[in-house]
Coordinates of N, CA and C in Angstrom, one line a residue:
M135 N 31.5 19.3 2.7 CA 30.2 19.7 2.9 C 29.6 18.5 2.5
T136 N 28.5 17.5 3.1 CA 27.5 16.4 2.7 C 26.4 17.1 3.4
M137 N 25.1 16.6 2.4 CA 23.7 17.2 2.7 C 23.3 16.1 3.5
Q138 N 22.4 15.8 4.7 CA 21.9 14.6 5.0 C 20.8 14.6 4.3
Q139 N 20.4 13.1 4.1 CA 19.4 12.7 3.7 C 18.2 13.3 3.8
L140 N 17.4 13.5 3.6 CA 16.1 13.3 4.2 C 14.7 12.4 4.2
I141 N 14.2 11.8 4.9 CA 13.9 11.1 5.0 C 11.7 11.4 5.3
E142 N 11.3 10.1 4.7 CA 9.8 10.5 4.6 C 9.5 9.9 5.5
V143 N 8.6 10.4 6.5 CA 8.2 9.9 7.7 C 6.8 10.0 7.9
E144 N 5.8 9.2 7.7 CA 4.3 9.0 7.9 C 3.3 7.8 8.2
R145 N 2.4 8.2 8.8 CA 1.5 7.3 8.8 C 0.8 7.9 8.6
K146 N -0.2 6.5 8.2 CA -1.5 6.5 7.3 C -2.8 5.8 8.4
R147 N -3.9 6.5 8.1 CA -5.3 6.1 8.7 C -6.5 5.9 7.7
Q148 N -7.2 5.1 8.3 CA -8.3 5.2 7.4 C -9.3 6.1 7.8
L149 N -10.1 6.6 7.0 CA -10.8 7.3 7.4 C -12.4 6.9 6.7
G150 N -13.9 7.5 7.4 CA -14.8 7.1 7.1 C -15.4 8.0 6.2
D151 N -15.4 9.2 6.4 CA -15.4 10.6 6.1 C -14.6 11.6 5.8
A152 N -14.3 11.8 4.7 CA -13.0 13.2 5.0 C -13.5 14.3 4.7
E153 N -14.7 15.1 4.7 CA -15.5 16.6 4.9 C -15.3 16.9 6.1
P154 N -15.5 16.1 7.3 CA -15.1 16.7 8.7 C -13.6 17.2 8.7
V155 N -13.0 16.3 8.1 CA -11.5 16.6 8.5 C -11.2 17.4 7.7
A156 N -11.5 17.7 6.4 CA -10.9 19.2 5.3 C -11.6 20.0 6.2
E157 N -12.8 20.1 6.4 CA -13.2 21.3 7.1 C -12.7 21.7 8.4
Q158 N -12.0 20.8 8.8 CA -11.0 21.2 10.4 C -9.8 21.8 9.9
L159 N -9.1 20.7 8.8 CA -7.8 21.2 8.2 C -7.8 22.9 7.8
R160 N -8.8 23.2 7.3 CA -9.2 24.4 6.4 C -9.4 25.9 8.1
E161 N -9.4 25.2 8.8 CA -10.1 26.4 10.2 C -9.0 26.4 11.1
L162 N -7.8 25.5 10.5 CA -7.1 25.6 11.1 C -5.1 26.1 10.7
G163 N -6.3 26.7 9.1 CA -5.2 27.6 8.4 C -4.5 26.8 7.4
Y164 N -4.9 25.5 7.6 CA -4.0 24.5 5.8 C -4.5 25.1 4.7
H165 N -4.1 25.2 4.0 CA -4.4 25.7 2.3 C -4.0 24.2 1.7
A166 N -5.6 24.2 1.0 CA -5.4 23.1 0.1 C -4.8 23.1 -1.7
D167 N -4.3 22.1 -2.0 CA -3.9 22.2 -3.5 C -5.2 21.4 -4.3
A168 N -5.3 22.2 -5.1 CA -6.0 21.5 -6.3 C -6.3 19.8 -6.2
A169 N -7.4 19.6 -6.1 CA -7.1 17.7 -6.7 C -6.7 17.6 -7.8
A170 N -5.7 16.2 -7.6 CA -4.9 15.9 -8.0 C -5.5 14.3 -8.4
V171 N -5.6 13.6 -9.5 CA -5.4 12.3 -9.6 C -4.2 11.5 -9.9
E172 N -3.8 10.5 -9.5 CA -2.9 10.1 -9.6 C -2.5 8.9 -10.0
V173 N -2.3 8.0 -11.4 CA -2.2 6.7 -11.4 C -0.5 6.4 -11.0
D174 N -0.2 5.5 -10.5 CA 0.6 4.8 -9.6 C 0.9 2.9 -10.8
T175 N 1.5 3.3 -11.3 CA 1.9 1.2 -11.6 C 3.2 1.4 -10.9
Y176 N 3.1 0.1 -10.0 CA 4.0 -0.6 -9.4 C 4.7 -1.4 -10.1
Y177 N 6.1 -1.6 -9.9 CA 6.4 -3.1 -10.5 C 7.4 -3.9 -9.4
S178 N 8.1 -4.9 -9.9 CA 9.0 -6.1 -8.6 C 9.6 -6.6 -9.8
R179 N 11.4 -6.5 -8.9 CA 12.1 -7.8 -9.8 C 11.9 -9.0 -9.6
P180 N 12.0 -9.6 -10.9 CA 11.9 -11.0 -11.1 C 12.6 -12.1 -10.0
D181 N 13.4 -11.4 -9.5 CA 14.4 -12.3 -8.5 C 14.0 -12.2 -6.9
I182 N 13.3 -10.7 -7.0 CA 13.2 -10.5 -5.4 C 11.4 -10.0 -5.2
D183 N 10.9 -10.7 -4.2 CA 9.5 -9.9 -4.5 C 9.2 -8.6 -4.0
Y184 N 8.9 -7.7 -4.3 CA 8.7 -6.5 -3.5 C 7.4 -6.0 -2.6
M185 N 6.6 -7.4 -3.0 CA 5.6 -7.2 -2.0 C 6.5 -8.0 -0.6
E186 N 6.9 -9.1 -0.7 CA 7.6 -9.3 0.4 C 8.7 -8.5 1.5
T187 N 9.4 -8.1 0.6 CA 10.5 -6.5 1.1 C 9.8 -5.5 1.0
V188 N 8.7 -5.3 0.8 CA 7.6 -4.1 1.2 C 8.6 -3.2 0.4
E189 N 9.4 -3.4 -0.7 CA 10.2 -2.0 -1.7 C 8.9 -1.4 -2.3
C190 N 9.1 -0.2 -3.1 CA 8.3 0.3 -3.7 C 9.4 0.7 -4.8
L191 N 8.6 0.7 -6.1 CA 9.3 1.1 -7.5 C 8.4 1.5 -8.1
R192 N 7.8 2.5 -8.3 CA 6.8 2.7 -8.9 C 7.0 4.1 -10.3
V193 N 6.1 4.4 -11.3 CA 5.8 5.4 -12.2 C 4.8 5.7 -11.6
R194 N 4.4 7.1 -11.8 CA 3.4 8.2 -11.1 C 3.0 9.3 -12.4
E195 N 2.1 9.4 -12.9 CA 1.4 10.1 -13.5 C 0.7 10.9 -12.7
S196 N 0.4 12.4 -12.7 CA -0.4 13.1 -11.9 C -0.6 14.4 -12.9
S197 N -1.2 15.1 -13.0 CA -1.8 16.4 -13.7 C -0.4 16.8 -14.2
G198 N -0.6 16.5 -15.4 CA 0.8 16.9 -16.0 C 2.0 16.8 -15.8
R199 N 2.2 15.9 -14.9 CA 3.9 15.5 -14.3 C 3.7 14.4 -14.1
A200 N 5.3 13.6 -14.1 CA 5.9 12.3 -13.9 C 6.9 12.3 -13.1
E201 N 6.7 10.7 -12.9 CA 8.0 10.5 -11.9 C 8.1 9.1 -11.6
I202 N 9.3 9.0 -11.3 CA 9.9 7.5 -10.8 C 10.4 7.6 -9.3
T203 N 9.9 6.8 -9.0 CA 9.8 6.0 -7.4 C 10.6 4.7 -6.9
Y204 N 11.3 5.4 -5.7 CA 12.4 4.1 -5.5 C 11.8 4.6 -4.0
K205 N 11.5 3.3 -3.4 CA 11.7 3.2 -1.4 C 12.4 2.1 -1.4
P206 N 13.4 1.8 -0.2 CA 13.9 0.3 0.0 C 13.3 -0.5 1.0
P207 N 13.5 -1.7 1.1 CA 13.0 -3.0 1.6 C 12.5 -2.1 3.4
S208 N 11.5 -2.7 3.7 CA 11.1 -2.3 4.7 C 11.9 -3.0 6.0
T209 N 12.2 -2.6 7.0 CA 13.2 -3.1 8.2 C 12.4 -2.8 9.2
T210 N 12.8 -3.6 10.7 CA 12.7 -3.3 11.9 C 12.6 -1.8 12.3
S211 N 13.7 -1.7 11.5 CA 13.7 0.2 11.9 C 13.1 1.1 10.7
T212 N 12.6 0.6 9.7 CA 11.6 1.7 9.1 C 10.6 2.0 9.3
H213 N 9.9 0.6 10.4 CA 8.0 0.3 10.9 C 8.5 0.4 12.4
S214 N 7.8 1.6 13.2 CA 7.5 1.7 13.7 C 5.9 0.8 14.8
G215 N 5.9 0.5 16.2 CA 5.2 0.0 16.3 C 3.7 0.3 16.2
S216 N 4.1 1.5 16.5 CA 2.8 2.8 16.1 C 2.4 3.2 14.8
G217 N 2.7 2.4 13.7 CA 2.6 2.2 12.6 C 3.3 3.8 11.5
V218 N 4.6 4.6 12.3 CA 4.6 5.3 12.2 C 6.2 4.4 10.8
I219 N 5.9 5.0 9.5 CA 6.8 4.6 8.5 C 8.4 5.9 8.2
S220 N 9.2 5.3 8.2 CA 10.1 5.8 8.3 C 11.4 5.7 7.1
K221 N 11.3 5.8 5.9 CA 12.0 5.3 4.9 C 12.9 6.6 3.8
P222 N 13.9 6.3 3.4 CA 14.3 8.0 2.1 C 14.0 6.9 1.3
E223 N 13.6 8.6 0.4 CA 12.9 8.2 -1.1 C 13.9 8.9 -2.0
T224 N 13.8 8.1 -3.5 CA 14.5 8.7 -4.6 C 13.4 8.9 -5.8
N225 N 13.6 10.4 -6.3 CA 12.2 10.4 -7.4 C 12.8 11.1 -8.3
I226 N 12.5 10.4 -9.2 CA 13.2 11.3 -10.6 C 11.9 11.8 -11.4
A227 N 11.9 13.2 -11.3 CA 11.0 13.8 -12.3 C 11.1 13.7 -13.7
I228 N 10.4 12.9 -14.4 CA 10.4 13.1 -16.2 C 9.5 13.9 -16.5
A229 N 9.2 13.9 -17.8 CA 8.3 14.6 -19.0 C 7.3 13.4 -18.4
D230 N 6.3 14.4 -18.4 CA 5.0 14.1 -18.5 C 4.6 12.8 -20.1
D231 N 5.2 13.1 -20.4 CA 5.1 12.3 -22.0 C 5.9 11.4 -21.8
Q232 N 6.8 11.4 -20.8 CA 7.8 10.0 -20.7 C 7.4 8.9 -20.1
A233 N 5.9 9.2 -19.2 CA 5.8 7.9 -18.8 C 5.8 6.7 -19.4
S234 N 4.9 6.6 -19.8 CA 4.8 5.3 -21.1 C 6.3 4.7 -21.8
A235 N 7.1 6.0 -21.8 CA 8.8 5.6 -22.1 C 9.3 4.7 -20.8
A236 N 9.3 5.1 -19.6 CA 9.8 4.8 -18.5 C 9.2 3.3 -18.1
Q237 N 7.8 3.1 -18.0 CA 7.2 1.8 -18.1 C 7.4 1.2 -19.6
Q238 N 7.6 1.4 -20.4 CA 8.4 0.1 -21.5 C 9.6 0.2 -21.2
L239 N 10.6 0.7 -20.7 CA 12.2 0.4 -20.1 C 12.0 -0.1 -19.1
L240 N 11.0 -0.2 -18.0 CA 11.1 -1.2 -16.6 C 10.7 -2.2 -17.4
D241 N 9.5 -2.9 -18.5 CA 9.0 -3.9 -19.2 C 10.3 -4.4 -19.4
A242 N 11.3 -3.9 -20.7 CA 12.2 -4.3 -21.3 C 13.5 -4.7 -20.3
I243 N 13.7 -4.5 -19.6 CA 15.0 -5.1 -18.1 C 14.5 -6.1 -17.4
G244 N 13.0 -6.1 -17.4 CA 12.4 -7.5 -17.2 C 12.1 -7.4 -16.1
M245 N 11.3 -5.8 -15.2 CA 10.9 -6.1 -14.3 C 9.2 -6.4 -14.4
I246 N 8.5 -6.7 -13.5 CA 7.2 -7.3 -13.2 C 6.3 -6.3 -12.9
E247 N 4.8 -5.9 -13.4 CA 4.2 -4.7 -13.1 C 3.3 -5.8 -12.3
L248 N 3.2 -4.8 -10.8 CA 2.5 -5.7 -9.8 C 0.8 -5.3 -9.7
A249 N 0.8 -4.0 -9.9 CA -0.5 -3.4 -9.5 C -0.4 -1.8 -10.2
R250 N -1.5 -1.4 -10.5 CA -2.0 0.1 -11.1 C -2.8 0.6 -9.7
V251 N -2.3 1.8 -9.5 CA -3.1 2.1 -8.4 C -3.8 3.6 -8.7
E252 N -4.8 3.9 -9.3 CA -5.6 4.9 -8.9 C -6.4 5.8 -8.0
K253 N -5.9 7.1 -7.6 CA -6.2 7.7 -6.2 C -6.4 9.0 -6.5
S254 N -7.7 9.8 -6.2 CA -7.5 11.1 -5.9 C -6.9 11.5 -4.7
R255 N -6.2 12.5 -5.1 CA -5.6 13.2 -3.6 C -5.4 14.8 -3.7
V256 N -6.0 15.2 -2.3 CA -6.1 16.5 -2.3 C -5.2 16.4 -0.8
T257 N -4.0 17.9 -1.1 CA -2.7 17.9 -0.1 C -3.1 19.0 0.6
Y258 N -2.8 19.0 1.8 CA -2.9 20.4 2.9 C -1.7 20.6 3.1
R259 N -1.5 22.1 3.0 CA -0.2 22.4 3.7 C -0.7 23.8 4.3
R260 N 0.5 23.8 5.9 CA 0.1 25.1 6.2 C 1.5 26.0 6.0
P261 N 1.4 27.3 6.2 CA 2.5 28.1 5.8 C 3.8 27.9 6.9
D262 N 4.7 27.9 6.5 CA 6.1 27.8 7.4 C 5.9 26.5 8.2
S263 N 5.5 25.1 7.0 CA 5.6 23.9 8.3 C 6.1 22.7 7.2
N264 N 6.7 21.9 8.2 CA 7.3 21.1 7.6 C 6.5 20.1 7.2
H265 N 5.6 20.3 7.3 CA 4.4 18.6 6.9 C 3.4 19.0 6.0
V266 N 2.7 17.8 5.5 CA 1.3 18.4 4.6 C 0.8 16.9 5.1
V267 N -0.6 17.3 4.9 CA -1.5 16.0 5.2 C -2.3 16.3 3.7
S268 N -2.5 14.6 3.4 CA -3.0 14.2 2.3 C -4.4 13.4 2.9
I269 N -5.5 13.8 1.9 CA -6.6 12.8 2.0 C -6.3 12.2 0.6
D270 N -6.8 10.7 0.7 CA -7.0 10.1 -0.7 C -7.7 9.2 -0.8
T271 N -8.7 9.4 -2.1 CA -9.7 8.5 -2.1 C -8.8 7.5 -3.1
V272 N -9.0 6.1 -3.2 CA -8.3 5.3 -3.3 C -9.3 4.1 -4.2
T273 N -9.2 4.0 -5.3 CA -10.3 3.0 -6.1 C -9.8 1.8 -5.6
G274 N -11.2 1.4 -5.2 CA -11.1 0.1 -4.9 C -10.3 -0.1 -3.6
A275 N -10.0 1.0 -2.7 CA -10.0 0.3 -1.2 C -10.1 1.1 -0.2
G276 N -10.8 2.5 -0.7 CA -11.2 3.3 0.2 C -10.2 4.7 0.5
V277 N -11.0 5.4 1.6 CA -10.6 6.9 1.8 C -9.4 6.7 3.2
F278 N -8.4 7.4 2.8 CA -7.5 7.4 3.8 C -6.5 9.1 4.2
I279 N -5.9 9.2 5.3 CA -5.8 10.1 5.4 C -4.0 10.4 6.0
E280 N -2.9 10.6 5.4 CA -1.8 10.8 5.2 C -1.1 11.9 6.6
V281 N -0.6 11.5 6.7 CA 0.4 12.9 7.9 C 1.9 12.6 7.2
E282 N 2.7 13.5 6.3 CA 4.0 13.5 5.8 C 4.5 14.3 6.5
V283 N 6.0 13.9 6.9 CA 7.2 14.7 7.6 C 8.2 14.4 6.9
M284 N 8.8 15.7 6.1 CA 10.5 14.9 5.5 C 11.1 16.1 6.7
S285 N 12.4 14.9 7.0 CA 13.4 16.2 7.9 C 14.3 14.9 8.4
A286 N 15.8 15.5 8.1 CA 16.6 14.4 8.6 C 16.9 13.8 10.1
D287 N 15.6 14.1 10.4 CA 16.0 14.1 12.3 C 14.1 13.0 12.5
I288 N 14.4 12.0 12.5 CA 13.5 11.1 12.3 C 12.8 10.8 13.5
E289 N 13.3 11.3 14.9 CA 12.7 11.3 16.0 C 11.6 12.5 16.3
A290 N 12.5 14.2 15.6 CA 11.9 15.4 15.6 C 10.5 15.2 14.7
A291 N 10.4 14.5 13.3 CA 9.3 14.2 12.7 C 8.4 13.8 13.1
T292 N 9.0 12.1 13.8 CA 7.8 11.3 14.2 C 7.0 12.5 15.6
V293 N 7.4 13.4 16.4 CA 7.0 14.5 17.3 C 6.2 15.4 16.3
T294 N 6.4 15.8 15.5 CA 5.4 16.7 14.5 C 4.3 16.0 14.0
L295 N 4.8 14.4 13.9 CA 3.5 13.7 13.3 C 2.6 13.7 13.9
E296 N 2.8 13.4 15.2 CA 1.9 12.4 16.2 C 1.3 14.2 16.9
Q297 N 2.0 15.3 16.7 CA 1.0 16.9 17.0 C 0.1 17.0 16.3
V298 N 0.4 17.0 15.4 CA -0.3 17.4 14.0 C -2.0 15.9 14.2
E299 N -1.1 14.6 14.4 CA -2.7 13.9 14.3 C -3.1 14.5 15.7
A300 N -2.8 14.3 16.6 CA -3.5 14.6 18.1 C -4.6 16.0 17.6
E301 N -4.1 17.3 16.9 CA -4.8 18.2 16.5 C -5.5 18.1 15.9
L302 N -5.6 17.2 14.9 CA -7.0 16.7 13.9 C -7.7 15.8 14.5
G303 N -7.5 15.0 15.8 CA -8.3 14.1 16.7 C -8.4 13.0 15.7
L304 N -7.0 12.8 15.0 CA -6.6 11.0 14.2 C -6.9 9.9 15.1
S305 N -6.4 10.1 16.6 CA -6.4 8.7 16.8 C -7.4 7.4 16.8
A306 N -8.5 8.0 16.9 CA -9.6 6.8 16.9 C -9.6 6.2 15.3
C307 N -9.2 6.6 14.3 CA -8.8 6.3 13.2 C -8.0 5.1 12.9
P308 N -8.3 4.2 12.5 CA -7.5 2.5 12.4 C -6.3 3.0 11.6
T309 N -4.6 2.9 12.3 CA -3.9 3.0 11.3 C -3.8 2.0 10.4
V310 N -3.2 2.1 8.9 CA -2.9 1.0 8.2 C -1.7 1.3 7.6
E311 N -1.0 0.0 7.8 CA 0.3 0.2 7.4 C 0.9 -0.6 6.3
L312 N 0.0 -1.0 5.4 CA 0.0 -1.6 4.0 C 0.1 -0.7 2.9
P313 N 0.8 -0.6 2.6 CA 0.8 0.3 1.3 C -0.3 0.4 0.2
Y314 N -0.9 1.3 -0.5 CA -1.4 1.1 -0.9 C -1.7 0.4 -2.4
R315 N -0.3 -0.2 -2.6 CA -0.7 -1.1 -3.5 C -0.9 -2.4 -3.0
D316 N -0.6 -2.8 -1.7 CA -0.7 -3.7 -1.5 C -2.7 -4.6 -1.0
L317 N -3.3 -2.8 -0.7 CA -4.9 -2.4 -0.2 C -5.2 -3.0 -1.6
V318 N -4.7 -2.5 -2.5 CA -5.7 -2.5 -3.9 C -5.2 -4.1 -4.6
M319 N -4.5 -4.3 -4.2 CA -3.9 -5.6 -4.7 C -4.7 -6.8 -3.6
Q320 N -5.2 -6.7 -2.5 CA -6.0 -7.2 -1.5 C -7.2 -7.2 -1.8
A321 N -7.6 -6.3 -2.5 CA -9.1 -5.7 -2.9 C -9.7 -6.6 -4.1
A322 N -8.4 -6.7 -5.1 CA -9.0 -7.5 -6.4 C -8.6 -9.0 -6.0
G323 N -8.8 -9.5 -4.7 CA -7.9 -10.7 -4.5 C -6.7 -11.4 -4.9
R324 N -5.7 -10.5 -5.0 CA -4.5 -11.0 -5.8 C -3.2 -11.2 -4.0

């Protein structure tokens, strides 16, 4: 018996002020994880520009843990017209003290460092749900909210995502389709 691969289904929106949304999440029964500072270092291959393919290879360091993540290229099937992004995600947890070694390894095999993204993230969870809501303050780019559902059923996950956004009244917040990496690089003029 083979397991179905879970797909990350998410949509990101820009926020002006995070506090009213955070208060609403608490009122709706969500519980906030402790705020975490995440530092992501993004890489690309020398022969393929991950900025063009919208691939992701990153080393993330956060609150005593670290991981390497890969997300495949974007296609018309991974991005909907409404800004919903559905991609498989491969994560490998590494010891926190191994993040610099992972970065050295990627440098040694010729990967090109694209950008470092620093953000403060507060993740909200509701008991017995398959989704999370994260409020991110990204250095140099702004404040954002992401609703993320992990599921093997992309259509059902999209319905859940849209229900959560409707419950939070997020429809007036602009959809952001670019990864934080791209937003930070644009803000820096790269």
